[in-house]
Coordinates of C-alpha atoms in Angstrom, one line a residue:
Chain A
X1 CA 65.8 -49.1 276.5
X2 CA 62.8 -51.1 275.3
X3 CA 64.4 -51.1 271.9
X4 CA 67.6 -52.7 273.4
X5 CA 65.5 -55.3 275.2
X6 CA 63.6 -56.1 272.1
X7 CA 66.7 -56.3 270.0
X8 CA 68.3 -58.6 272.6
X9 CA 65.3 -60.9 272.7
X10 CA 65.1 -60.9 268.9
X11 CA 68.8 -61.6 268.7
X12 CA 68.4 -64.6 271.0
X13 CA 65.8 -66.3 269.0
X14 CA 67.5 -65.7 265.7
X15 CA 70.8 -66.6 267.3
X16 CA 69.3 -70.0 268.3
X17 CA 68.4 -70.6 264.6
X18 CA 71.9 -69.6 263.5
X19 CA 73.2 -72.0 266.2
X20 CA 71.2 -74.9 264.7
X21 CA 72.6 -74.1 261.2
X22 CA 76.1 -73.8 262.7
X23 CA 75.7 -77.1 264.5
X24 CA 75.0 -78.8 261.2
X25 CA 78.1 -77.3 259.7
X26 CA 80.2 -78.2 262.7
X27 CA 79.1 -81.8 262.8
X28 CA 80.0 -82.3 259.2
X29 CA 83.3 -80.3 259.4
X30 CA 84.4 -82.4 262.4
X31 CA 83.6 -85.7 260.8
X32 CA 84.7 -85.1 257.2
X33 CA 86.5 -81.8 257.0
X34 CA 83.9 -80.6 254.5
X35 CA 82.0 -77.3 254.6
X36 CA 78.5 -78.3 253.5
X37 CA 77.4 -75.4 251.4
X38 CA 74.3 -77.3 250.5
X39 CA 73.2 -77.4 254.2
X40 CA 70.8 -74.4 253.8
X41 CA 69.3 -75.7 250.5
X42 CA 68.7 -79.1 252.0
X43 CA 66.9 -77.4 255.0
X44 CA 64.8 -75.4 252.5
X45 CA 63.8 -78.7 250.8
X46 CA 62.8 -80.3 254.2
X47 CA 60.7 -77.2 254.9
X48 CA 58.9 -77.6 251.6
X49 CA 58.2 -81.2 252.5
X50 CA 56.5 -79.9 255.7
X51 CA 54.7 -77.2 253.6
X52 CA 53.3 -79.8 251.2
X53 CA 52.0 -81.8 254.1
X54 CA 50.4 -78.7 255.6
X55 CA 48.7 -78.0 252.3
X56 CA 47.1 -81.5 252.6
X57 CA 45.8 -80.4 256.0
X58 CA 48.0 -82.8 257.9
X59 CA 48.6 -82.0 261.6
X60 CA 51.3 -79.3 261.9
X61 CA 53.3 -81.3 264.5
X62 CA 53.3 -84.3 262.2
X63 CA 54.5 -82.0 259.4
X64 CA 57.2 -80.6 261.7
X65 CA 58.4 -84.1 262.6
X66 CA 58.3 -85.1 258.9
X67 CA 60.6 -82.2 258.1
X68 CA 63.1 -83.4 260.7
X69 CA 62.9 -87.0 259.4
X70 CA 63.3 -85.7 255.9
X71 CA 66.5 -84.0 257.1
X72 CA 67.9 -87.3 258.4
X73 CA 67.1 -89.0 255.1
X74 CA 68.4 -86.2 252.8
X75 CA 71.6 -86.0 254.9
X76 CA 72.2 -89.7 254.7
X77 CA 71.5 -89.8 251.0
X78 CA 73.8 -86.8 250.3
X79 CA 76.7 -88.4 252.2
X80 CA 76.2 -91.9 250.6
X81 CA 75.6 -90.7 247.0
X82 CA 77.5 -87.5 246.6
X83 CA 80.2 -87.3 249.2
X84 CA 81.3 -91.0 249.6
X85 CA 83.1 -91.0 246.2
X86 CA 85.1 -87.9 247.1
X87 CA 87.0 -89.0 250.2
X88 CA 90.7 -89.0 249.6
X89 CA 90.2 -86.7 246.6
X90 CA 91.5 -83.1 246.5
X91 CA 89.9 -80.9 249.1
X92 CA 88.4 -78.7 246.4
X93 CA 86.1 -81.5 245.1
X94 CA 83.6 -81.6 248.0
X95 CA 83.5 -77.7 247.9
X96 CA 82.5 -77.8 244.3
X97 CA 80.1 -80.6 244.8
X98 CA 78.3 -79.1 247.8
X99 CA 78.0 -75.7 246.0
X100 CA 76.7 -77.5 243.0
X101 CA 74.2 -79.3 245.2
X102 CA 73.1 -76.0 246.7
X103 CA 72.2 -74.7 243.2
X104 CA 70.7 -78.0 242.1
X105 CA 68.5 -78.4 245.2
X106 CA 67.3 -74.8 245.1
X107 CA 66.4 -75.0 241.4
X108 CA 64.6 -78.3 242.0
X109 CA 62.6 -76.8 244.9
X110 CA 61.8 -73.8 242.6
X111 CA 60.7 -76.1 239.8
X112 CA 58.4 -78.2 242.1
X113 CA 57.0 -75.5 244.4
X114 CA 57.5 -72.3 242.5
X115 CA 59.7 -69.5 243.5
X116 CA 57.1 -67.2 245.0
X117 CA 57.3 -66.6 248.8
X118 CA 54.8 -68.4 250.9
X119 CA 54.0 -68.1 254.6
X120 CA 54.3 -71.0 257.0
X121 CA 52.5 -71.0 260.4
X122 CA 54.4 -72.1 263.5
X123 CA 53.5 -75.7 264.5
X124 CA 50.5 -76.2 266.7
X125 CA 49.4 -72.6 266.1
X126 CA 52.0 -71.3 268.6
X127 CA 51.5 -67.6 268.9
X128 CA 53.8 -65.2 267.1
X129 CA 52.6 -62.0 268.8
X130 CA 54.7 -60.4 271.5
X131 CA 54.0 -60.9 275.2
X132 CA 53.0 -58.2 277.7
X133 CA 55.0 -58.3 280.9
X134 CA 53.5 -56.0 283.5
X135 CA 52.9 -52.8 281.4
X136 CA 55.7 -53.4 278.9
X137 CA 55.1 -55.0 275.6
X138 CA 58.0 -57.2 274.6
X139 CA 58.7 -58.2 271.1
X140 CA 59.1 -61.8 272.2
X141 CA 56.5 -64.4 271.4
X142 CA 55.6 -67.9 272.5
X143 CA 57.1 -69.0 269.2
X144 CA 60.4 -67.3 270.1
X145 CA 60.4 -69.3 273.3
X146 CA 59.7 -72.4 271.3
X147 CA 62.6 -71.6 269.0
X148 CA 65.0 -71.2 272.0
X149 CA 63.6 -74.3 273.7
X150 CA 63.8 -76.6 270.7
X151 CA 67.4 -75.6 269.8
X152 CA 68.4 -76.1 273.4
X153 CA 66.8 -79.6 273.4
X154 CA 68.6 -80.4 270.1
X155 CA 71.9 -79.3 271.6
X156 CA 71.4 -81.3 274.8
X157 CA 70.5 -84.4 272.8
X158 CA 73.5 -84.1 270.6
X159 CA 75.8 -83.5 273.6
X160 CA 74.4 -86.6 275.3
X161 CA 74.8 -88.6 272.1
X162 CA 78.4 -87.5 271.7
X163 CA 79.5 -87.8 275.3
X164 CA 77.6 -90.7 276.7
X165 CA 76.7 -93.2 274.0
X166 CA 78.9 -95.6 272.2
X167 CA 77.6 -94.3 268.8
X168 CA 78.9 -90.9 269.9
X169 CA 82.2 -92.4 270.9
X170 CA 82.4 -94.0 267.5
X171 CA 81.6 -90.8 265.8
X172 CA 84.3 -89.0 267.7
X173 CA 86.8 -91.7 267.1
X174 CA 86.0 -91.7 263.3
X175 CA 86.3 -87.9 263.2
X176 CA 89.7 -87.8 265.0
X177 CA 91.4 -90.9 263.4
X178 CA 89.3 -92.7 260.8
X179 CA 92.0 -95.3 260.0
X180 CA 92.6 -96.2 263.6
X181 CA 88.9 -96.4 264.3
X182 CA 88.5 -98.7 261.3
X183 CA 91.2 -101.0 262.6
X184 CA 89.3 -101.1 265.9
X185 CA 86.2 -102.4 264.2
X186 CA 84.3 -99.2 263.6
X187 CA 82.4 -99.0 260.3
X188 CA 83.6 -95.5 259.6
X189 CA 81.6 -95.1 256.4
X190 CA 78.3 -95.9 258.2
X191 CA 79.3 -93.6 261.0
X192 CA 79.8 -90.7 258.5
X193 CA 76.4 -91.4 257.0
X194 CA 74.9 -91.1 260.5
X195 CA 76.8 -87.8 261.1
X196 CA 75.6 -86.2 257.9
X197 CA 72.0 -87.4 258.7
X198 CA 72.2 -85.7 262.1
X199 CA 73.8 -82.6 260.7
X200 CA 71.1 -82.2 258.1
X201 CA 68.4 -82.8 260.8
X202 CA 69.9 -79.8 262.7
X203 CA 69.5 -77.7 259.5
X204 CA 66.0 -79.0 259.0
X205 CA 65.1 -77.8 262.5
X206 CA 66.6 -74.4 261.6
X207 CA 64.5 -74.3 258.4
X208 CA 61.2 -75.1 260.3
X209 CA 62.0 -72.4 262.9
X210 CA 63.0 -69.6 260.5
X211 CA 60.2 -70.2 257.9
X212 CA 57.4 -68.6 260.1
X213 CA 59.7 -65.6 260.7
X214 CA 60.6 -65.0 257.1
X215 CA 58.9 -66.5 254.1
X216 CA 59.4 -69.9 252.5
X217 CA 61.1 -69.6 249.1
X218 CA 63.8 -71.6 247.4
X219 CA 66.5 -69.2 248.7
X220 CA 65.1 -68.9 252.2
X221 CA 68.2 -70.4 253.8
X222 CA 70.9 -68.5 251.9
X223 CA 71.3 -65.7 254.4
X224 CA 70.9 -68.3 257.2
X225 CA 73.8 -70.2 255.8
X226 CA 76.0 -67.1 255.8
X227 CA 75.0 -66.2 259.4
X228 CA 75.3 -69.8 260.5
X229 CA 78.7 -70.0 259.0
X230 CA 79.8 -66.9 260.8
X231 CA 78.5 -68.4 264.0
X232 CA 80.3 -71.7 263.4
X233 CA 83.6 -69.9 262.6
X234 CA 83.1 -67.8 265.7
X235 CA 82.6 -70.9 267.8
X236 CA 85.7 -72.6 266.3
X237 CA 84.1 -74.9 263.6
X238 CA 85.1 -77.9 265.7
X239 CA 83.0 -77.5 268.7
X240 CA 79.2 -78.1 269.1
X241 CA 79.2 -75.9 272.2
X242 CA 81.0 -73.2 270.2
X243 CA 78.3 -73.4 267.6
X244 CA 75.7 -72.6 270.2
X245 CA 77.6 -69.7 271.8
X246 CA 78.7 -68.5 268.3
X247 CA 75.1 -68.6 267.2
X248 CA 73.8 -66.6 270.1
X249 CA 76.6 -64.1 269.9
X250 CA 76.2 -63.5 266.2
X251 CA 72.4 -63.4 266.6
X252 CA 72.7 -60.7 269.2
X253 CA 75.4 -58.8 267.1
X254 CA 73.4 -58.9 263.9
X255 CA 70.2 -57.9 265.8
X256 CA 71.9 -54.8 267.3
X257 CA 73.4 -53.9 264.0
X258 CA 70.0 -54.2 262.2
X259 CA 68.2 -52.3 265.0
X260 CA 70.6 -49.4 265.4
X261 CA 72.1 -49.1 261.9
X262 CA 69.3 -50.3 259.8
X263 CA 68.4 -53.8 258.5
X264 CA 70.3 -53.3 255.3
X265 CA 73.5 -53.5 257.4
X266 CA 72.8 -56.9 258.8
X267 CA 74.5 -58.9 256.1
X268 CA 77.4 -56.5 256.0
X269 CA 77.6 -56.9 259.8
X270 CA 77.8 -60.7 259.5
X271 CA 80.4 -60.5 256.8
X272 CA 82.5 -58.1 258.9
X273 CA 82.1 -60.4 261.9
X274 CA 83.4 -63.3 259.7
X275 CA 86.3 -61.3 258.5
X276 CA 87.2 -60.1 262.0
X277 CA 87.1 -63.6 263.5
X278 CA 89.1 -65.1 260.6
X279 CA 91.8 -62.4 260.9
X280 CA 92.0 -62.0 264.7
X281 CA 91.3 -65.5 266.0
X282 CA 90.9 -67.9 263.0
X283 CA 90.7 -70.9 265.3
X284 CA 87.5 -69.5 266.8
X285 CA 86.6 -69.0 270.5
X286 CA 86.2 -72.6 271.4
X287 CA 88.4 -74.7 269.2
X288 CA 90.7 -77.1 271.0
X289 CA 94.1 -75.4 271.3
X290 CA 96.1 -78.4 270.4
X291 CA 97.1 -79.3 266.9
X292 CA 95.2 -82.2 265.4
X293 CA 96.1 -84.8 262.8
X294 CA 93.4 -84.8 260.2
Chain B
X1 CA 89.6 -111.3 280.0
X2 CA 89.1 -115.0 279.6
X3 CA 85.4 -114.6 279.9
X4 CA 85.5 -111.7 277.4
X5 CA 87.0 -114.0 274.8
X6 CA 84.2 -116.5 275.3
X7 CA 81.8 -113.7 274.3
X8 CA 83.8 -113.0 271.2
X9 CA 82.0 -114.4 268.1
X10 CA 85.3 -115.3 266.5
X11 CA 86.4 -118.0 268.9
X12 CA 85.2 -121.0 267.0
X13 CA 87.7 -123.7 266.1
X14 CA 90.2 -125.2 268.6
X15 CA 93.7 -124.7 267.3
X16 CA 93.2 -123.5 263.8
X17 CA 94.3 -119.9 263.2
X18 CA 96.1 -117.6 260.8
X19 CA 97.6 -119.0 257.6
X20 CA 99.6 -116.9 255.2
X21 CA 100.3 -118.6 251.9
X22 CA 102.4 -117.3 249.1
X23 CA 101.6 -113.6 249.7
X24 CA 103.2 -111.2 247.2
X25 CA 102.9 -107.5 247.3
X26 CA 104.6 -105.0 245.1
X27 CA 104.5 -101.2 245.1
X28 CA 105.3 -100.0 241.6
X29 CA 108.4 -101.9 240.7
X30 CA 109.4 -102.7 244.3
X31 CA 108.5 -106.1 245.6
X32 CA 107.6 -105.6 249.3
X33 CA 106.6 -109.1 250.0
X34 CA 107.7 -112.1 247.8
X35 CA 105.8 -115.4 248.2
X36 CA 105.6 -115.1 252.0
X37 CA 104.1 -118.1 253.8
X38 CA 103.8 -118.9 257.5
X39 CA 101.2 -119.9 260.1
X40 CA 100.4 -118.9 263.6
X41 CA 98.4 -121.0 266.0
X42 CA 96.4 -120.3 269.1
X43 CA 98.4 -119.8 272.2
X44 CA 101.6 -119.2 270.3
X45 CA 103.7 -116.1 270.3
X46 CA 105.2 -115.7 266.8
X47 CA 107.8 -113.1 266.1
X48 CA 108.4 -111.5 262.7
X49 CA 111.9 -110.1 262.5
X50 CA 114.0 -108.7 259.8
X51 CA 116.1 -105.7 258.9
X52 CA 114.4 -102.4 258.2
X53 CA 112.5 -102.5 255.0
X54 CA 112.1 -106.2 255.1
X55 CA 108.3 -105.9 254.7
X56 CA 107.2 -106.6 258.2
X57 CA 104.7 -103.8 258.5
X58 CA 103.5 -104.4 255.0
X59 CA 102.8 -108.0 256.1
X60 CA 100.6 -106.7 258.9
X61 CA 98.9 -104.3 256.5
X62 CA 98.1 -107.2 254.2
X63 CA 96.6 -109.2 257.1
X64 CA 94.5 -106.2 258.1
X65 CA 93.2 -105.6 254.7
X66 CA 94.9 -102.2 254.2
X67 CA 97.0 -103.6 251.4
X68 CA 95.7 -106.2 248.9
X69 CA 98.2 -108.8 247.9
X70 CA 98.9 -109.3 244.2
X71 CA 99.1 -113.0 244.8
X72 CA 98.6 -115.5 247.6
X73 CA 96.0 -116.0 250.3
X74 CA 95.4 -115.4 253.9
X75 CA 93.1 -117.7 255.9
X76 CA 91.7 -117.3 259.3
X77 CA 90.4 -120.4 261.0
X78 CA 90.3 -122.2 257.7
X79 CA 88.4 -119.6 255.9
X80 CA 90.0 -117.4 253.3
X81 CA 90.0 -113.7 254.1
X82 CA 89.4 -112.6 250.5
X83 CA 88.0 -109.1 250.6
X84 CA 88.3 -108.4 254.3
X85 CA 88.0 -104.7 255.2
X86 CA 89.9 -103.3 258.1
X87 CA 86.8 -102.8 260.2
X88 CA 85.8 -106.5 259.9
X89 CA 89.0 -107.8 261.4
X90 CA 88.3 -106.8 265.0
X91 CA 84.9 -108.6 264.7
X92 CA 86.7 -111.8 263.5
X93 CA 88.8 -111.7 266.7
X94 CA 92.0 -110.1 265.3
X95 CA 93.3 -106.9 266.8
X96 CA 96.4 -104.9 266.1
X97 CA 98.6 -102.3 267.8
X98 CA 100.2 -99.7 265.7
X99 CA 103.8 -98.6 265.4
X100 CA 104.3 -95.9 268.0
X101 CA 101.1 -95.8 270.0
X102 CA 98.3 -94.9 267.6
X103 CA 96.0 -93.7 270.3
X104 CA 93.3 -91.3 269.2
X105 CA 94.3 -87.8 270.5
X106 CA 90.9 -86.4 271.0
X107 CA 89.7 -89.2 273.3
X108 CA 90.6 -90.0 276.8
X109 CA 92.5 -93.2 277.7
X110 CA 89.3 -94.9 278.7
X111 CA 87.5 -93.8 275.6
X112 CA 90.3 -95.1 273.4
X113 CA 90.0 -98.5 275.1
X114 CA 86.2 -98.4 274.8
X115 CA 86.4 -97.9 271.0
X116 CA 88.6 -101.1 271.1
X117 CA 85.8 -102.8 273.0
X118 CA 83.2 -102.2 270.3
X119 CA 83.4 -105.8 269.0
X120 CA 81.9 -106.8 272.4
X121 CA 78.8 -104.6 271.8
X122 CA 75.6 -106.5 271.2
X123 CA 73.3 -103.6 270.2
X124 CA 73.8 -101.5 267.1
X125 CA 74.0 -97.9 266.3
X126 CA 70.3 -97.6 265.6
X127 CA 69.3 -98.3 269.2
X128 CA 71.8 -95.6 270.4
X129 CA 70.2 -93.2 267.9
X130 CA 66.8 -94.0 269.3
X131 CA 68.1 -93.6 272.8
X132 CA 67.0 -97.1 273.8
X133 CA 67.9 -98.2 277.4
X134 CA 69.7 -101.2 276.1
X135 CA 72.2 -98.8 274.6
X136 CA 72.9 -97.2 278.0
X137 CA 73.4 -100.6 279.5
X138 CA 75.7 -101.6 276.7
X139 CA 77.6 -98.4 277.3
X140 CA 78.2 -99.3 280.9
X141 CA 79.3 -102.8 280.0
X142 CA 81.8 -101.5 277.5
X143 CA 83.1 -99.0 280.1
X144 CA 83.5 -101.7 282.7
X145 CA 85.4 -104.0 280.2
X146 CA 87.6 -101.0 279.2
X147 CA 88.4 -100.2 282.8
X148 CA 89.2 -103.9 283.5
X149 CA 91.6 -103.9 280.6
X150 CA 93.3 -100.8 281.8
X151 CA 93.6 -102.2 285.3
X152 CA 95.1 -105.4 283.9
X153 CA 98.0 -103.4 282.4
X154 CA 98.2 -101.3 285.6
X155 CA 97.2 -98.0 284.0
X156 CA 93.6 -97.7 285.3
X157 CA 94.7 -94.6 287.2
X158 CA 95.1 -92.8 283.9
X159 CA 91.6 -93.7 282.6
X160 CA 90.4 -90.1 282.4
X161 CA 93.5 -88.5 281.0
X162 CA 94.1 -87.6 277.5
X163 CA 96.9 -89.8 276.0
X164 CA 99.0 -86.9 274.7
X165 CA 99.6 -85.7 278.3
X166 CA 100.9 -89.1 279.5
X167 CA 104.4 -90.5 279.5
X168 CA 105.2 -92.7 276.5
X169 CA 105.4 -96.1 278.3
X170 CA 101.9 -95.4 279.8
X171 CA 100.6 -94.6 276.3
X172 CA 102.0 -97.9 275.0
X173 CA 100.2 -99.8 277.8
X174 CA 96.9 -98.0 277.0
X175 CA 97.3 -99.0 273.4
X176 CA 97.9 -102.6 274.4
X177 CA 94.8 -102.5 276.7
X178 CA 92.9 -101.3 273.6
X179 CA 94.1 -104.2 271.6
X180 CA 93.3 -106.8 274.3
X181 CA 90.0 -105.5 275.6
X182 CA 87.8 -107.3 273.1
X183 CA 89.4 -110.6 274.1
X184 CA 90.8 -111.3 270.6
X185 CA 91.9 -114.7 269.4
X186 CA 95.0 -113.1 267.7
X187 CA 96.8 -109.8 268.4
X188 CA 99.2 -108.3 266.0
X189 CA 101.7 -106.0 267.7
X190 CA 103.8 -103.7 265.7
X191 CA 107.0 -103.0 267.6
X192 CA 105.5 -103.2 271.1
X193 CA 108.9 -102.6 272.8
X194 CA 110.0 -99.5 270.8
X195 CA 110.8 -96.6 273.0
X196 CA 110.5 -98.6 276.2
X197 CA 113.1 -98.9 279.0
X198 CA 114.5 -102.3 279.8
X199 CA 112.4 -102.8 282.9
X200 CA 109.3 -101.9 280.8
X201 CA 110.4 -104.4 278.2
X202 CA 110.8 -107.1 280.8
X203 CA 107.3 -106.4 282.0
X204 CA 106.0 -106.6 278.4
X205 CA 107.8 -110.0 278.0
X206 CA 106.0 -111.3 281.0
X207 CA 102.6 -110.0 279.7
X208 CA 103.2 -111.6 276.3
X209 CA 104.0 -115.0 277.9
X210 CA 100.9 -114.7 280.0
X211 CA 98.7 -114.0 276.9
X212 CA 99.5 -117.4 275.5
X213 CA 96.7 -119.0 277.6
X214 CA 94.2 -116.6 276.0
X215 CA 95.2 -115.8 272.4
X216 CA 97.8 -116.1 269.7
X217 CA 100.2 -113.2 269.4
X218 CA 102.1 -112.1 266.3
X219 CA 104.7 -109.5 266.9
X220 CA 107.0 -107.4 264.7
X221 CA 109.9 -106.4 266.8
X222 CA 113.5 -105.1 266.6
X223 CA 114.4 -105.9 270.2
X224 CA 116.1 -109.2 269.9
X225 CA 116.2 -109.9 273.6
X226 CA 112.4 -109.6 273.8
X227 CA 111.9 -111.7 270.7
X228 CA 114.3 -114.4 271.8
X229 CA 112.9 -114.6 275.3
X230 CA 109.2 -114.6 274.5
X231 CA 108.5 -116.0 271.0
X232 CA 107.7 -119.7 270.4
X233 CA 108.5 -119.3 266.8
X234 CA 110.2 -116.7 264.7
X235 CA 109.8 -115.8 261.0
X236 CA 112.7 -113.9 259.5
X237 CA 112.0 -111.7 256.6
X238 CA 114.6 -110.1 254.4
X239 CA 113.8 -108.0 251.3
X240 CA 110.3 -109.3 251.4
X241 CA 111.2 -113.0 251.5
X242 CA 111.0 -115.5 254.3
X243 CA 114.6 -116.5 254.8
X244 CA 114.2 -118.6 258.0
X245 CA 111.5 -119.9 260.3
X246 CA 112.0 -121.8 263.6
X247 CA 112.4 -121.6 267.3
X248 CA 114.6 -118.8 268.7
X249 CA 117.4 -121.3 269.1
X250 CA 117.2 -122.4 265.5
X251 CA 116.9 -118.9 264.1
X252 CA 119.9 -117.7 266.2
X253 CA 122.0 -120.6 264.9
X254 CA 121.0 -120.0 261.3
X255 CA 123.9 -118.4 259.4
X256 CA 121.5 -117.0 256.7
X257 CA 119.9 -114.9 259.4
X258 CA 123.1 -113.5 260.7
X259 CA 124.2 -112.7 257.2
X260 CA 120.9 -110.8 256.5
X261 CA 121.4 -108.7 259.7
X262 CA 125.1 -108.0 259.4
X263 CA 125.3 -108.0 255.6
X264 CA 128.4 -110.2 255.5
X265 CA 129.2 -113.8 256.5
X266 CA 130.2 -114.3 260.1
X267 CA 131.8 -117.1 261.9
X268 CA 129.2 -119.6 263.0
X269 CA 131.0 -119.9 266.3
X270 CA 130.1 -116.3 267.2
X271 CA 126.6 -117.5 267.8
X272 CA 126.0 -118.7 271.3
X273 CA 123.2 -121.1 270.5

């Protein structure tokens, strides 16, 4: 029973991280119909930015914030420099470019910071040891609570932005009908830049949350991208709420598989989940039922 | 609406407005527009008519910056629109409705109109991103203007609905509200009467006549009753060329026009003008 509880709690905190990765993928997919394969690599890069600041004894919260800001900047630059020339080109082009970027960014990170694993402490020295509730030791730390909390805050902020601000309205209008939005006076290009910036910020948060759980290395985010992609597909690729639910569900699923069948089965489990969703319900759990002009 | 147009940055000159001079557009070997010239003034409803394929929609696309002309110039309030991009047009005070309805499917009726209200916004995206209170205030202001525009067209009751679930004439009115909400100085309407019943068209005619006091209107339309009843001036296109310009009475009496429409010379007496 305790194993089940531990696996559930563990699944929740990892699920929150997958949700953040999935949110980044969803935001970009919605706005530009591109799967950003470089999402994880960019998140690794932002985590290295924080790590370099930590090496210089800079306050860990400042480093944490710097990683998020770096995410905004890297996302905006990626859209402006690499993606902008590709709009209206064959759909394969952005796929090739983002995969190329994934390889490029990971090699650059390896060249600058070396490819050996390094540890990253949680910001503010938040504890990573389990809490004791009554007489039971739970494999759930203050940092796990921080993970869940920060992802929920991110989701709520994004929801508010999309639903109740005019920037969010312009982002939705540009995603649904760029030509019409343009005609109505929306600078669609700029809106897309903002969208990529926010998406990469979500990835940067995922990077900062996962780094203390695993080790920071240039390939740290590769499995996260796979799990996050599974979560995004499960949630319907189009829905930020779906990304959250998909993230939590796949976090739980992968945690149970790892706990009961052995950790080597985790990736297999994620792949099976992806295949199952794509073959049974390819539109995901939360995608709008109606057809949409793209 | 009148007060909205005072806020619009584009309302500068008194009666100056759109001037199209010698515009030529060709797609491959096909000349879609051939040396087209005409003008539209404030407070004037100008109709662009012509048989299918005459170049009417292309003309709108040139004015909006979707299509660049091979030759000719378009001026707005005496200033040439050289490299205008579609998104700049609304900020100049020119809005457009699309053929069909062109509403954004994923947004509610109100949200559609709010996107059209963006030129009224005073704060930029950065303050929204930073969550500044000015952005929330702005949001409420845009929402109020959008509701007002919907109410003006009598469709405020549908504000929260998604367009695809609404009857076609209602969708058309929402699209019109979206074009009018920013208080433009000129609205281009692409076939506003298509798909409407005769009572809806009569209502539309009344609206168009009422808009004269606020803005210029340029309409592309096939419904001759509407065009003849509401336009102050008519430009007739045929195979990309302007073959006639004038008041409805003049155009109706022009044998060249009847020939373009019917493809053969007709007795002039057949015209009732």
